[in-house]
Coordinates of C-alpha atoms in Angstrom, one line a residue:
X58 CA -0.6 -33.0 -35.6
X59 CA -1.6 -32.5 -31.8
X60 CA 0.4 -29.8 -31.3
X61 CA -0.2 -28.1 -34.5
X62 CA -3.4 -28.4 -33.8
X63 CA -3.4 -27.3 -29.6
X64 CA -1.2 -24.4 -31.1
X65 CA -3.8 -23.1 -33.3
X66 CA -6.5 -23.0 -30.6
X67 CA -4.0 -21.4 -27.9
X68 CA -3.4 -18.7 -30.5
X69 CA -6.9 -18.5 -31.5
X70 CA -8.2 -18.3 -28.1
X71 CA -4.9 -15.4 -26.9
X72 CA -6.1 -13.6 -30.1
X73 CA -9.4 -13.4 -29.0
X74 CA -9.4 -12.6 -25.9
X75 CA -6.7 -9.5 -26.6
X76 CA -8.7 -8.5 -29.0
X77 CA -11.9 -8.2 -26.6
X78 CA -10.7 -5.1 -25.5
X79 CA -12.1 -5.6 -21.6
X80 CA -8.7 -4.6 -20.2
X81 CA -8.4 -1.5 -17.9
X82 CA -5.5 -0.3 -15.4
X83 CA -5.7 2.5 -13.1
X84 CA -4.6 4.7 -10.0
X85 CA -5.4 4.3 -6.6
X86 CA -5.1 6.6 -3.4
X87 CA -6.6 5.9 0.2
X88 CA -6.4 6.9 3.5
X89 CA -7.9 5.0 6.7
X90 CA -7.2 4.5 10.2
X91 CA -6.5 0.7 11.7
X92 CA -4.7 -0.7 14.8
X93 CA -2.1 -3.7 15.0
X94 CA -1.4 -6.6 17.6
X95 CA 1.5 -8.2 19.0
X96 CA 1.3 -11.5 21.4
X97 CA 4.0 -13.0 22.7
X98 CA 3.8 -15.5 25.6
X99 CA 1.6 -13.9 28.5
X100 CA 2.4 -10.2 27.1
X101 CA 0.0 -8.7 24.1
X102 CA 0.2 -5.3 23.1
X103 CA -1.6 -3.4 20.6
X104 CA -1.2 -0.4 18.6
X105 CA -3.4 2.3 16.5
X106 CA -2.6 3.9 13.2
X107 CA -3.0 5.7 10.0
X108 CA -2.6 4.6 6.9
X109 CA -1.7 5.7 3.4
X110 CA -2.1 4.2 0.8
X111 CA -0.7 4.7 -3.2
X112 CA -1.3 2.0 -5.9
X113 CA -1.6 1.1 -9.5
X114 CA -4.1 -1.6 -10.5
X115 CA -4.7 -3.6 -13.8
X116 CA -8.0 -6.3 -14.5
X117 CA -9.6 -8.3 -16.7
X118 CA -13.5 -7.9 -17.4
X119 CA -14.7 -11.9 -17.2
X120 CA -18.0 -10.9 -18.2
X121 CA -20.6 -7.7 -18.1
X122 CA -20.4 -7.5 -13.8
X123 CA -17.2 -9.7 -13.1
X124 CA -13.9 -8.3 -12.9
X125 CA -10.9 -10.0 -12.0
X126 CA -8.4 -7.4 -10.8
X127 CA -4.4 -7.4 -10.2
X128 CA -3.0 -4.6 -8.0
X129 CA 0.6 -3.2 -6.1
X130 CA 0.4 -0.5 -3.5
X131 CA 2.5 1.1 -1.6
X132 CA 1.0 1.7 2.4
X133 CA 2.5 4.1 5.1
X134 CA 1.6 3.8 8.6
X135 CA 1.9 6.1 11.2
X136 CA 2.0 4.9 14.6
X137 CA -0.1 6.6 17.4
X138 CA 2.3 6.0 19.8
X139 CA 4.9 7.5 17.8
X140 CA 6.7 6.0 14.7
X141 CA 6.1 5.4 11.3
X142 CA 7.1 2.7 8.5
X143 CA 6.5 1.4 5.0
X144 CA 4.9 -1.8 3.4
X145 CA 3.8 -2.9 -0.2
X146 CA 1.2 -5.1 -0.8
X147 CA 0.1 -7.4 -4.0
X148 CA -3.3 -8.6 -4.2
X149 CA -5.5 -10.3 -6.7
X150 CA -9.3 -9.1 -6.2
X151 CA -12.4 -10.0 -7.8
X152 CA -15.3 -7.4 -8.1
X153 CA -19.1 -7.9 -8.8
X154 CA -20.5 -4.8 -10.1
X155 CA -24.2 -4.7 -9.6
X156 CA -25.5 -2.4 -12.4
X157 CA -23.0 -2.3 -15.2
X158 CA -25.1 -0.3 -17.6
X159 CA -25.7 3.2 -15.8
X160 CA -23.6 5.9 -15.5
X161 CA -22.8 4.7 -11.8
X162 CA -21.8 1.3 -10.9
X163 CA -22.0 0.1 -7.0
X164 CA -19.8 -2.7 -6.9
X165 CA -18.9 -5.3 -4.3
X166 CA -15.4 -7.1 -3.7
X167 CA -13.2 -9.3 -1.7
X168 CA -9.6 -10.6 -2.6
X169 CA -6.4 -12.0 -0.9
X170 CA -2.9 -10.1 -0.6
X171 CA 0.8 -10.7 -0.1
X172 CA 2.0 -8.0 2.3
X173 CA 5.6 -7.1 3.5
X174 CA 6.1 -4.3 6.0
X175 CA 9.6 -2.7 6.6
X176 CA 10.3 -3.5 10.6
X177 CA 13.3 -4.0 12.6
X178 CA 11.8 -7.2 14.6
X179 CA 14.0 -10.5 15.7
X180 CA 17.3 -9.9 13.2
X181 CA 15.0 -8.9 10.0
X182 CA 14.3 -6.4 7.9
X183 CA 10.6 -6.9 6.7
X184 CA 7.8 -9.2 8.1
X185 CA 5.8 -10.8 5.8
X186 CA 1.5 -11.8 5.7
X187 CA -0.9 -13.5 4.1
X188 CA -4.3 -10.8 3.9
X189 CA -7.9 -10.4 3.1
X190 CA -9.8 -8.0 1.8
X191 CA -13.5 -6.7 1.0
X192 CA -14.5 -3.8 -0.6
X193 CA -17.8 -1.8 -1.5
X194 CA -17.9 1.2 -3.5
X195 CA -19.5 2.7 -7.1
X196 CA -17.7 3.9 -10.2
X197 CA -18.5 6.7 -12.2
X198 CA -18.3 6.7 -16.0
X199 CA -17.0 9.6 -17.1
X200 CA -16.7 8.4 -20.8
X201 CA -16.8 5.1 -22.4
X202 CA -13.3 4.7 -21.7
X203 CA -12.7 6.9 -18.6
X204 CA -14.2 5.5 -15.0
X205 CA -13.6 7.2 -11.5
X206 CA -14.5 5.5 -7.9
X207 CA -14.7 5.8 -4.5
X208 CA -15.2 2.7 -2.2
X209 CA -14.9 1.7 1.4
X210 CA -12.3 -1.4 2.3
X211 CA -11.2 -3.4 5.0
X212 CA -8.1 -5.6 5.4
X213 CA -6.6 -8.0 7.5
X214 CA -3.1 -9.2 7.8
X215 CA -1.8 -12.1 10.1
X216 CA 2.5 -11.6 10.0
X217 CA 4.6 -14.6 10.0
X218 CA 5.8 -15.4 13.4
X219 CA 8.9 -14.1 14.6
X220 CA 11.0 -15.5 17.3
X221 CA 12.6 -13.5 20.1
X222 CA 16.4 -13.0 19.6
X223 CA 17.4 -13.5 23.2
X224 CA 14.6 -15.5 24.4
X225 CA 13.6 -17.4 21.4
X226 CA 10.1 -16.9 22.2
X227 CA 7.4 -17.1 19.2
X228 CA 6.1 -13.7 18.6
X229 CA 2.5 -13.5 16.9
X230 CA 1.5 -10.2 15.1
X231 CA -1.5 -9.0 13.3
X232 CA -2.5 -5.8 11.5
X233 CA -6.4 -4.7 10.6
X234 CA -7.4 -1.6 8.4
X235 CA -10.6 0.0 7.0
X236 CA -10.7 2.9 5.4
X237 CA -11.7 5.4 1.7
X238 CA -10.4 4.8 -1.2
X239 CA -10.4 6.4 -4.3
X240 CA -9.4 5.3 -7.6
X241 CA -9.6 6.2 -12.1
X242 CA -9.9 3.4 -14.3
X243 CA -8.7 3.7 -18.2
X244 CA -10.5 0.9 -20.2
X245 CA -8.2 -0.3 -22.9

């Protein structure tokens, strides 16, 4: 009878909360600039770039301001002192949007990210990081269904250590980024 009974509430609830229609995915595209560090031992080194940046996003409206927000994008960094190379990154985000009723909504966020970078470093192939981000920016409503933005972010990665091949010496590396982003929403 429990389970009969836990069942119907689990579908009842599901049901519901599909049927709530505050689901919405959408594109993003950014650009920024940002600069990464390297310590190992007595020796540090850091390193400028650009960064591009191509994702899709999906979320979940909690309430009338609260979003919870799932995302994967795709980042390309150009080295200033020459070189380039890819990364993904998956993040969960949540958003506070301060005036939900007008036609434009300033919004507020901050989330956490799993990052992986493609390097050739110590006898690997990619580097992994834990990140953080915030974000501030506004939507537009272009229709009930239809939102555009653009928003300012920052976001910081510390890499996992690495250890020297020859020397065996722990290698610490950190990456920072800020820049515009621009993004279309489809509520569902």
């Amino acid at each position: 009878m429990k389970k009969i009974l836990t069942s119907l509430v689990t579908v009842s609830l599901l049901s519901s909360i599909a049927m709530a229609g505050d689901y919405y995915g959408g594109v993003d595209f950014g650009f920024g600039k940002g600069s990464s560090s390297i310590k190992s031992g007595i020796l540090s080194q850091d390193d400028d770039f650009s960064i591009t940046i191509f994702g899709i996003h999906g979320g979940y409206n909690l309430d009338l301001n609260s979003k919870l927000e799932v995302s994967f994008k795709s980042l390309n960094f150009d080295f200033d002192d020459g070189g380039d190379t890819d990364g993904h990154q998956f993040g969960v985000d949540y958003i506070y949007v301060l005036d939900e009723v007008s036609k434009l909504k300033p919004y507020l966020g901050a989330g956490i990210s799993v990052n992986s970078l493609d390097v050739k470093i110590a006898n690997s192939d990619t580097i992994d990081g834990l990140g953080f981000k915030l974000r501030a920016g506004t939507y537009y409503a272009l229709s009930p269904q239809l939102d555009i933005g653009a928003e300012l972010n920052y976001t910081y990665v510390g890499w996992d250590d690495l250890k020297h091949k020859d020397t065996n010496e722990i290698i610490e590396s950190s990456s920072n980024f800020y820049g515009l982003g621009l993004n279309v929403n489809y509520k569902f």
